[in-house]
Coordinates of C-alpha atoms in Angstrom, one line a residue:
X1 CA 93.5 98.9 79.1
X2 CA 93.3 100.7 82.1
X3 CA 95.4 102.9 83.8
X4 CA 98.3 102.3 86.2
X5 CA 101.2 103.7 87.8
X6 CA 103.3 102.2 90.7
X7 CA 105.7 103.5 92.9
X8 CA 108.5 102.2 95.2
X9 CA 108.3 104.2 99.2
X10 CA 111.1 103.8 101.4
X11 CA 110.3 104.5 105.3
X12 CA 111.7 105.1 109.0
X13 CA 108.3 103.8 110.2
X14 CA 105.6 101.3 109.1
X15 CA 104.8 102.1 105.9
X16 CA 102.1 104.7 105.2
X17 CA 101.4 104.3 101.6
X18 CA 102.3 108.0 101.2
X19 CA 102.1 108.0 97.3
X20 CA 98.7 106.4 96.9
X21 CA 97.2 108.9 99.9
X22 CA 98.5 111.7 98.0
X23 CA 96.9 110.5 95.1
X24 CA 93.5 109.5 96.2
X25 CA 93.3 113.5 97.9
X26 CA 94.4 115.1 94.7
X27 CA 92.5 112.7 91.7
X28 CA 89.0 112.7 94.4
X29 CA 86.3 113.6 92.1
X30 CA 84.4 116.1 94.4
X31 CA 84.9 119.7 95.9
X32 CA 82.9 120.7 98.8
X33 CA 84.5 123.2 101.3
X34 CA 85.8 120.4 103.5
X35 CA 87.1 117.9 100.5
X36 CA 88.4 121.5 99.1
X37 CA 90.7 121.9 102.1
X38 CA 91.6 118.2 102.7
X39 CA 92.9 118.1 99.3
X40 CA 95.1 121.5 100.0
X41 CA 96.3 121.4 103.4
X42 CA 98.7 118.0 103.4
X43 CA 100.2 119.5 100.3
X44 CA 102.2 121.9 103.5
X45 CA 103.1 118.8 105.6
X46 CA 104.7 116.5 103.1
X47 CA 108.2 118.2 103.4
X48 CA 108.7 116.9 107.1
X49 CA 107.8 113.7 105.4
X50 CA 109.9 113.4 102.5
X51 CA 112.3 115.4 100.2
X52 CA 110.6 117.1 97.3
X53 CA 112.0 117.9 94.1
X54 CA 111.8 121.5 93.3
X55 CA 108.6 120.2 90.7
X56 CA 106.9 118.4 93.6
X57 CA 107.2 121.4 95.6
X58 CA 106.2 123.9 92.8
X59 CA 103.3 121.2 92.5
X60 CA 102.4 121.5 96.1
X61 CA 102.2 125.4 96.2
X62 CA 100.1 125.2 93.4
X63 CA 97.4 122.7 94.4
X64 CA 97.4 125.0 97.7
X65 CA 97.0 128.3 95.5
X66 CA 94.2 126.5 93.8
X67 CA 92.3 126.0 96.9
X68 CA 92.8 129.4 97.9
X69 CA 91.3 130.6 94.7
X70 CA 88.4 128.3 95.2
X71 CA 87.3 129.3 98.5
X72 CA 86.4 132.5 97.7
X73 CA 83.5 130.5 95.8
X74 CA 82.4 129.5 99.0
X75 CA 82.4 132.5 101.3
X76 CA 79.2 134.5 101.7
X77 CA 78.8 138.3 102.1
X78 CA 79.6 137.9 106.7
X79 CA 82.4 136.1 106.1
X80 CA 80.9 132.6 106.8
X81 CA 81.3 129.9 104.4
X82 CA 79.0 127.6 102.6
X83 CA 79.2 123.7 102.3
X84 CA 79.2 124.2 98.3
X85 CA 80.2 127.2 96.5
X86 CA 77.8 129.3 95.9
X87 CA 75.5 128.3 98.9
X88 CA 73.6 130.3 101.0
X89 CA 73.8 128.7 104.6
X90 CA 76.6 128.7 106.4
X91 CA 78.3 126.1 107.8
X92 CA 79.6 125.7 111.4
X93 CA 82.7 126.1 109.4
X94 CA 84.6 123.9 112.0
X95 CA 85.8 121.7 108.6
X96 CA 87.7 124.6 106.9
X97 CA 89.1 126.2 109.8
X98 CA 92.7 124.0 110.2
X99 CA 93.8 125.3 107.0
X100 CA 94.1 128.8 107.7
X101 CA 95.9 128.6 111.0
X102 CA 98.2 125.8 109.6
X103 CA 99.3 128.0 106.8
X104 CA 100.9 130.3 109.2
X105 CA 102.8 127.8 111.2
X106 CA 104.5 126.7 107.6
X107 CA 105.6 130.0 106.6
X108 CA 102.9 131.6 105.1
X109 CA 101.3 133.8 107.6
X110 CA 100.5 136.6 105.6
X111 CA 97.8 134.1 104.1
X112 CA 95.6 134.1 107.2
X113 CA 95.3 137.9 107.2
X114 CA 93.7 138.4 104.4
X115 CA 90.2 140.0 104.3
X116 CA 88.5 137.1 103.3
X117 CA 89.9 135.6 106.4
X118 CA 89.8 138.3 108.6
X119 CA 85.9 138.5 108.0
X120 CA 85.9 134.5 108.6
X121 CA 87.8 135.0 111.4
X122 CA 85.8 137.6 113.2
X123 CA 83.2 135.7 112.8
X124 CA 84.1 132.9 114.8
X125 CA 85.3 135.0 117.3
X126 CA 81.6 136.2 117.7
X127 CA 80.3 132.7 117.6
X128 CA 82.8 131.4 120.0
X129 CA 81.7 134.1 122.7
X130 CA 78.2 133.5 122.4
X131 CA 78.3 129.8 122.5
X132 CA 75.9 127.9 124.5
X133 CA 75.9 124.2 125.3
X134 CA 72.6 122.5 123.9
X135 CA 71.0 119.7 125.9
X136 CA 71.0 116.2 123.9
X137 CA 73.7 117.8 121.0
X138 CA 77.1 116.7 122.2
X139 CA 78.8 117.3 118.6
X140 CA 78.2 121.2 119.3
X141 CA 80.6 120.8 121.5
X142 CA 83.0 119.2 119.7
X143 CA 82.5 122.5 117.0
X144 CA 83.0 125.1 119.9
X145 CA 86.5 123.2 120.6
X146 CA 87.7 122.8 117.0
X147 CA 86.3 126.2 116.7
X148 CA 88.5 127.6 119.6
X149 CA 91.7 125.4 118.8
X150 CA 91.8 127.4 115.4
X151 CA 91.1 130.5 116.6
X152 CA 93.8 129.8 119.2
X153 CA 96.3 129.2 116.7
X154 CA 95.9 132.2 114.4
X155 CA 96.8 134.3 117.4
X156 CA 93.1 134.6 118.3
X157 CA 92.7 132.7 120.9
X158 CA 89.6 133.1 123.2
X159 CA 90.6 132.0 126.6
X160 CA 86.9 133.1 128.5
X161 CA 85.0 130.9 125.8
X162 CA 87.7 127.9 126.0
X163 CA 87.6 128.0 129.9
X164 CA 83.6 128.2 130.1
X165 CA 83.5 124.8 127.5
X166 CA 86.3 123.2 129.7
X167 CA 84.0 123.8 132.7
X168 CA 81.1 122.2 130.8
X169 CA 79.6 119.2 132.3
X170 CA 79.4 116.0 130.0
X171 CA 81.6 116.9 127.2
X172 CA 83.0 113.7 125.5
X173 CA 86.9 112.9 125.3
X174 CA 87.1 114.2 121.9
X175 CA 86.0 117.4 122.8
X176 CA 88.5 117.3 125.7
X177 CA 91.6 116.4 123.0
X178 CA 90.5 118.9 120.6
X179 CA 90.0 121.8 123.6
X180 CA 93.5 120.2 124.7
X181 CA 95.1 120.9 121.7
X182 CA 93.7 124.7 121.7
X183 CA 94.9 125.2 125.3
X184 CA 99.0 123.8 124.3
X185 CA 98.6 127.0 121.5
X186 CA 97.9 129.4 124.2
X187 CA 101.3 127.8 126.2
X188 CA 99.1 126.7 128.6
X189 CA 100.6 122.9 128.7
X190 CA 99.5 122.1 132.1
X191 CA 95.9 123.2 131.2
X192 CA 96.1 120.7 128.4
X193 CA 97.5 117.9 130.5
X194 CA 94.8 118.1 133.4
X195 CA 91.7 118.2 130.8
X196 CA 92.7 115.1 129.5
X197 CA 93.8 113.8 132.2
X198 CA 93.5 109.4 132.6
X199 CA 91.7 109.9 129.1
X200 CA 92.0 106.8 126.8
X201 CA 93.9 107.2 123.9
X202 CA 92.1 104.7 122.2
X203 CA 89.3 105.3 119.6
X204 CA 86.6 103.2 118.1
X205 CA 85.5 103.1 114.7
X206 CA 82.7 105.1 113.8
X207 CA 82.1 107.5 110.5
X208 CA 79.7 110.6 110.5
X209 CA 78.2 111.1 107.5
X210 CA 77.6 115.2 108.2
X211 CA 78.2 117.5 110.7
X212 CA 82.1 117.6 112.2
X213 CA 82.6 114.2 109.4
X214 CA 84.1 112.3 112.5
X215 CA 85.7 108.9 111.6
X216 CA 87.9 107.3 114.5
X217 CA 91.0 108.1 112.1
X218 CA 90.1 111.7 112.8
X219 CA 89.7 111.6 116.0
X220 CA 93.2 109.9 116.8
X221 CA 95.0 112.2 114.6
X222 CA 93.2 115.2 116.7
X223 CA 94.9 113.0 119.9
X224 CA 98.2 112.7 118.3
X225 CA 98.4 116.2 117.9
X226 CA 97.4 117.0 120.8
X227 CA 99.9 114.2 122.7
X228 CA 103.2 116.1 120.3
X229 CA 102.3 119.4 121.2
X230 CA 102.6 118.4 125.1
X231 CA 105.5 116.9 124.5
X232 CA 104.6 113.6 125.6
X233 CA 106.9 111.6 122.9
X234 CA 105.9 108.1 124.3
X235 CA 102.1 108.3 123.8
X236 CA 102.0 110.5 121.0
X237 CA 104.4 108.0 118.6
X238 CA 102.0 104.7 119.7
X239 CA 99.0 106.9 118.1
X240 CA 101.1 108.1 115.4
X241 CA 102.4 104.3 114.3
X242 CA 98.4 103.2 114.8
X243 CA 97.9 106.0 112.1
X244 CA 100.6 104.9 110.4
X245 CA 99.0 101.8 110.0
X246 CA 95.6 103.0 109.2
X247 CA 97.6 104.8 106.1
X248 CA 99.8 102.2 105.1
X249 CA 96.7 99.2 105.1
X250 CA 94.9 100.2 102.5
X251 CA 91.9 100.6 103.7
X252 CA 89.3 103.4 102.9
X253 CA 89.8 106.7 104.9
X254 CA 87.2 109.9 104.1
X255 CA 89.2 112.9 102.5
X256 CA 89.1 114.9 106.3
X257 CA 90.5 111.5 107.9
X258 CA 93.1 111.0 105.4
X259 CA 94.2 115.0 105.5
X260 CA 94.3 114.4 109.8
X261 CA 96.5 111.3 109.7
X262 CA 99.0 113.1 107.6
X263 CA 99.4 116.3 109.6
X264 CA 99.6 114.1 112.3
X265 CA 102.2 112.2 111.4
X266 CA 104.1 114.8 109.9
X267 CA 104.0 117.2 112.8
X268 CA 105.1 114.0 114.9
X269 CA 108.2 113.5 112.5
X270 CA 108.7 117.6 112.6
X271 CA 109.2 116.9 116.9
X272 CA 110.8 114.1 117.2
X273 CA 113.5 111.9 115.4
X274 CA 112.5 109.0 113.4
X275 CA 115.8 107.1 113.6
X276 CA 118.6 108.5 112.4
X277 CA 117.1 109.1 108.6
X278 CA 117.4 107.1 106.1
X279 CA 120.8 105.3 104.7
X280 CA 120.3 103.0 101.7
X281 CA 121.6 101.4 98.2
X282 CA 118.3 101.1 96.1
X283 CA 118.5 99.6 92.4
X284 CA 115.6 99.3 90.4
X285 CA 116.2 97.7 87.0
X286 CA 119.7 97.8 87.1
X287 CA 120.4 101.2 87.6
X288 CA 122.0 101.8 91.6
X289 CA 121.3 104.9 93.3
X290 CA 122.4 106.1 97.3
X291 CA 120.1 107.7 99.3
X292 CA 120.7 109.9 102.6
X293 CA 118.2 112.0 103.8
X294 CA 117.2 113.1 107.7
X295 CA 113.5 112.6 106.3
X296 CA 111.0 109.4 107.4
X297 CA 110.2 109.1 103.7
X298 CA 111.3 108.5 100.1
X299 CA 109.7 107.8 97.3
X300 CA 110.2 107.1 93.3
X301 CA 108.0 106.4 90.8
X302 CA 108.8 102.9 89.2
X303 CA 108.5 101.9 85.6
X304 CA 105.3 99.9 84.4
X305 CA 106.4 96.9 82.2
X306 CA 104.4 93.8 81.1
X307 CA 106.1 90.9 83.4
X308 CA 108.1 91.0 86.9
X309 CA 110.4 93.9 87.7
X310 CA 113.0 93.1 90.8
X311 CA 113.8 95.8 93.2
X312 CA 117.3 95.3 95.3
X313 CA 117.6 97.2 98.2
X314 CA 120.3 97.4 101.0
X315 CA 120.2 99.1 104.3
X316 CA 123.9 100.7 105.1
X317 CA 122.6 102.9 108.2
X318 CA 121.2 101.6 112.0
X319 CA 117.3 102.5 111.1
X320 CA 114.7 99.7 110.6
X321 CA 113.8 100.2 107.0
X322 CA 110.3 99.1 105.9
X323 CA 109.7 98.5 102.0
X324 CA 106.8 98.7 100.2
X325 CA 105.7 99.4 96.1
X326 CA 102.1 100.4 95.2
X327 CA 100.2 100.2 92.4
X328 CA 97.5 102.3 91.3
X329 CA 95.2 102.1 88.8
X330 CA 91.9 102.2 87.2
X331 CA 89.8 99.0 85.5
X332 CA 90.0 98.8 82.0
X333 CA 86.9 99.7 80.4
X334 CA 84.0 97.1 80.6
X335 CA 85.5 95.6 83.6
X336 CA 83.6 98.0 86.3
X337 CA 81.8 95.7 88.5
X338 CA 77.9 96.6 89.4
X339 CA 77.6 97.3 93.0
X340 CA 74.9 97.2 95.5
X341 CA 75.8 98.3 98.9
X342 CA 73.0 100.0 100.6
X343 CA 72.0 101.6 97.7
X344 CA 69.6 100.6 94.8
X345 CA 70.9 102.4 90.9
X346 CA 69.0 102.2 87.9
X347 CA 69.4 104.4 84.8
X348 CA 66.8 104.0 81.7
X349 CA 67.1 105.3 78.5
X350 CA 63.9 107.0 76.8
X351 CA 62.8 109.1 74.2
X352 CA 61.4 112.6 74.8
X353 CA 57.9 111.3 75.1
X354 CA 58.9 108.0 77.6
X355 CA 59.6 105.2 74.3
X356 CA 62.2 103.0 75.3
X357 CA 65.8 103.6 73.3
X358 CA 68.5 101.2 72.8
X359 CA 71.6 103.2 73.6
X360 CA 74.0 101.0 71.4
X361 CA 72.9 102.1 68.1
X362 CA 71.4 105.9 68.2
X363 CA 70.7 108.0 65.0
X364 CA 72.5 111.1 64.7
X365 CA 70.8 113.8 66.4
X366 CA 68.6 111.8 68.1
X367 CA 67.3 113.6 71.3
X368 CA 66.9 111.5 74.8
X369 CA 66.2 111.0 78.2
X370 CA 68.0 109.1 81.1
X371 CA 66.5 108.9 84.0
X372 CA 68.3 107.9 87.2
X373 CA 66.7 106.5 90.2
X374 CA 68.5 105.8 93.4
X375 CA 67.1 104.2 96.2
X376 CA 67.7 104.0 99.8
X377 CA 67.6 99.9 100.7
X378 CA 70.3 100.1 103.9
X379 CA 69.2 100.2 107.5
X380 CA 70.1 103.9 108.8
X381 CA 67.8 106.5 109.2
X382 CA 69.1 108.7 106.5
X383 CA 71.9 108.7 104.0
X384 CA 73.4 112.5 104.0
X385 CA 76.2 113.4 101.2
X386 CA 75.1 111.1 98.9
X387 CA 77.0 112.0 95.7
X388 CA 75.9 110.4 92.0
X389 CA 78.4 110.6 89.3
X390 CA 77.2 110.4 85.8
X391 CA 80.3 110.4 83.0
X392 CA 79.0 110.5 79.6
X393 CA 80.1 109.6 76.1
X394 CA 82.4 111.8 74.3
X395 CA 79.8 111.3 71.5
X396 CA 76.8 112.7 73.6
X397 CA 76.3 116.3 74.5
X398 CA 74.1 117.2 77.7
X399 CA 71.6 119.7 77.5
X400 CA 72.0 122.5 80.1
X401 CA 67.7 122.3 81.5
X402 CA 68.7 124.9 83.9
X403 CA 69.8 127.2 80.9
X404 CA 67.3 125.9 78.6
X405 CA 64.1 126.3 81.2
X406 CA 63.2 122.6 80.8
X407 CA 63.5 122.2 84.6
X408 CA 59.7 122.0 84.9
X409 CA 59.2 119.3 82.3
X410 CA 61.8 116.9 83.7
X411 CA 61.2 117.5 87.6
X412 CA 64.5 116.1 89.8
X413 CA 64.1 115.3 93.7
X414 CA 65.5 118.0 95.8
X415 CA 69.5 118.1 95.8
X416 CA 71.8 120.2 97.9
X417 CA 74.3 121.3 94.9
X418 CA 74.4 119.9 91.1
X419 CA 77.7 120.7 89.3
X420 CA 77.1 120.2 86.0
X421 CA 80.3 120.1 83.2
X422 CA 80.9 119.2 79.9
X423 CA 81.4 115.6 80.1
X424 CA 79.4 114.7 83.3
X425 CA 77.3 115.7 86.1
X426 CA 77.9 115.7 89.4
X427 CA 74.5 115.7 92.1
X428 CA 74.8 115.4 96.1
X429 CA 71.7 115.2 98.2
X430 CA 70.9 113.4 101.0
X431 CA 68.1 110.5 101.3
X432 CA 66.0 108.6 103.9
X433 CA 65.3 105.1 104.7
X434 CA 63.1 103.6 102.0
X435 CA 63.2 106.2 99.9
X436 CA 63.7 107.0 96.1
X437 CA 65.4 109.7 94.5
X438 CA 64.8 110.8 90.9
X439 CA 66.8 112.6 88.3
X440 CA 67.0 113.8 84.8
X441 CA 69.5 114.4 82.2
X442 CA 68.5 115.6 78.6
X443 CA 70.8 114.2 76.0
X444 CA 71.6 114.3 72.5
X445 CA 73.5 111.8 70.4
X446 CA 75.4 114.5 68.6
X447 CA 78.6 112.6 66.9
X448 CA 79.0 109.8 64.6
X449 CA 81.1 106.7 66.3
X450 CA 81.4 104.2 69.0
X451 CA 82.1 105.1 72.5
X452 CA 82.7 103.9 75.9
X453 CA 79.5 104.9 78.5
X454 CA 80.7 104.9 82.0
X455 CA 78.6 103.3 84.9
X456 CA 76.9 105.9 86.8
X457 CA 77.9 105.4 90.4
X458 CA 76.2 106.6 93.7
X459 CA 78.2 106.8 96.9
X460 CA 78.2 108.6 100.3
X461 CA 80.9 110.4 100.2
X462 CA 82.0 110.0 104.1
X463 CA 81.6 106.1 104.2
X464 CA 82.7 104.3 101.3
X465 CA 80.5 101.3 102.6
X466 CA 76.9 103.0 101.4
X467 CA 77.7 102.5 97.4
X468 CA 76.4 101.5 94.1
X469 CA 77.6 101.7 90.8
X470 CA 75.7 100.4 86.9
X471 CA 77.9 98.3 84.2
X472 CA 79.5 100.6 81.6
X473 CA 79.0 99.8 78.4
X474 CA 80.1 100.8 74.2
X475 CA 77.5 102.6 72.4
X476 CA 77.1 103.6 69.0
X477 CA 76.2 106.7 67.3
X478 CA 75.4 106.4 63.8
X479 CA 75.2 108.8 61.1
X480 CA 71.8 108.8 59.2
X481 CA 71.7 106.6 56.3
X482 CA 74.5 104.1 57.6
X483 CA 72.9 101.9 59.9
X484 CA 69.4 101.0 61.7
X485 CA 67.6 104.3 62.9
X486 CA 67.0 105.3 66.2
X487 CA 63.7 106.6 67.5
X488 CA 63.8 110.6 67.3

């Protein structure tokens, strides 16, 4: 069977599929410095959203101490930050930088004065100050401005570097809202208001695979905040219901875009009224409940039975209501479909010395290879953040080449970061058109029994259209002397 939960939401506004966003943040596989923050950040937002129990919030504080923790993985001797932990570039750091100013605005300032964030923070002052535009790179804009709306909000603002980009000839609107945004910070509304000035509030779809990780999601949510914090209600609550929408659809949002939307909506529903709350008689398998809250949003997690369940709901207040339950849930094993979407996958099983090995029935102790070969078949250029998931059998055990020194006998392609755990192993590397990228995993079939071996699945992890995933199947490891023998 596979595995499912469902859940009933409750809203002032169309709905935004709150429970599965959560959800998809917290359960995402990966933890880069931008997905690391993503995941965190909302966690402080959903209280203008909906009431928490005193679990959800402990919950919430919790996944944001986590993140905490695990940036100091990712912070290098100046203060800069790495893309993975560990690494040894910095970044332009423009994707961590929200989370530390937004702390402070939700009552937990003395996070952003730590030395870890100090150092960061002095950092970007420098890097703001001695920004230049460069010809033909128009994102490098966009970086100065995030840059500067952060710094801006941890009561650092630089006003010399933000009116020197804001004098800048060609920047794009983006740039404009996201400068906006730092100007409102510094009370200066009527700044704000002039740069973006007859600007369009409408965005088209696009999605970055590196650099800033744009998506047109992201960029709204950057014009939605801007739009609340001039205090120009109208516009900003047609953005914010588009969002809405963008949430509530279903359809696939990057972990930055999905973080954005949130904190836009929430810091909308933090301004401005969303009716008058929320008034209602909700009874879900014959139990009746009330509900008042001044909150956009509630939630509660339904039962899971076999069959129809029947949810009865009445509205006794003067807001529009909108209902919605979601389901979530993963396939039950065997029922992974193969995918081809830009990407070519194969995996092959060998012996040490290249024999073919048939995976369902392995001797005991049996050493072997799989070798994994993706392939770039789409039409762009390059493929960056390309991340390949390999889950293995509980009856397997993976041997560590790294800590072994069998690196040189089993050469991989060049990857960016490896994260290699017990039970799987995580690559991310980036790829051009045409061509192929190899890797190696040295195994051992260590336990007796049957067991369940995941597909391996390749994806880019800022466009969930550039994917492929293998069939799982069951495999067998069987002890010497009770079965057919496997190639050693």
């Amino acid at each position: 069977m596979g595995t499912n939960s469902a859940a009933l939401e409750v809203t002032a506004i169309p709905p935004l599929g709150l429970e599965s966003r959560s959800h998809e943040l917290l359960g995402y596989p990966h933890g880069c410095l931008e997905q690391t923050v993503s995941k965190a950040f909302p966690q402080l937002f959903l209280s203008a959203l909906t009431d928490l129990s005193k679990a959800g919030e402990a919950d919430a504080q919790a996944n944001v101490q986590a993140a905490i923790t695990k940036l100091g993985t990712f912070q290098r001797p100046d203060g800069s930050f790495a893309y993975w932990p560990g690494g040894t570039i910095p970044t332009s750091g423009a994707m961590f930088t929200p989370v530390t100013s937004y702390w402070k605005r939700n009552g937990a300032g003395s996070l952003c004065h730590t030395p870890r964030i100090e150092r960061w923070k002095d950092g970007q002052r420098r890097m703001a100050r001695t920004w230049n535009p460069i010809p033909g790179q128009e994102r490098t804009h966009f970086i100065q401005a995030y840059r500067l709306w952060v710094l801006a909000i941890a009561n650092a603002g630089e006003s010399g570097a933000m009116n020197r980009l804001r004098t800048t000839v060609g920047i794009d609107d983006i740039t404009r809202w996201a400068l906006a945004c730092a100007y409102t910070d510094l009370g200066r509304i009527d700044v704000a208001n002039d740069l973006v000035k007859d600007r369009s509030v409408q965005v088209a779809s696009y999605a970055e695979l590196a650099g800033t990780f744009g998506s047109g999601a992201r960029d709204e949510a950057i014009i939605a905040l801007a739009l609340v914090a001039m205090e120009r209600k109208e516009a900003a609550g047609a953005v914010v219901r588009r969002l809405a929408q963008r949430l509530g659809d279903g359809q696939w949002l990057s972990t930055q875009s999905t973080a954005f939307a949130l904190m836009a909506v929430a810091r909308y529903a933090s301004k401005n009224a969303l009716g008058d709350g929320l008034n209602f008689q909700v009874t879900v398998g014959g139990k009746t409940s009330d509900v008042r809250t001044g909150r956009s949003i509630w939630r509660m997690q339904l039962p899971i039975r076999d069959g129809n369940a029947t949810v009865r709901l009445n509205n006794q207040g003067q807001t529009q209501l909108f209902l919605r339950t979601i389901r979530t849930g993963t396939p039950a094993i065997g029922q992974e479909p193969p995918t081809h979407q830009g990407l070519d996958l194969r995996v092959t099983y060998t012996t040490l010395d290249g024999r073919p090995v048939d995976v369902t029935a392995l001797t005991q102790g049996t050493d072997l290879l799989a070798t994994t070969e993706v392939t770039h078949t789409g039409s762009l250029d390059r493929y960056e953040n390309l991340a390949l998931t390999q889950v293995l059998p509980s009856g397997w055990e993976l041997r560590n080449a790294r800590m072994e020194g069998l690196e040189q006998s089993y050469p991989d392609s060049p990857f960016d970061h490896q994260d290699i755990r017990d039970d799987r192993v995580l690559t991310y590397f980036s790829l051009g058109r045409g061509q192929k990228a190899t890797f190696h995993l040295r195994l051992t079939a260590a336990y007796a029994g049957r067991y369940y071996l995941p597909g391996a699945v390749c994806e880019a992890m800022y466009d969930r259209a550039i994917q492929a995933r293998t069939p799982g199947k069951y495999v067998a490891v069987i002890a010497p002397g009770d079965g057919p023998q496997a190639s050693k």
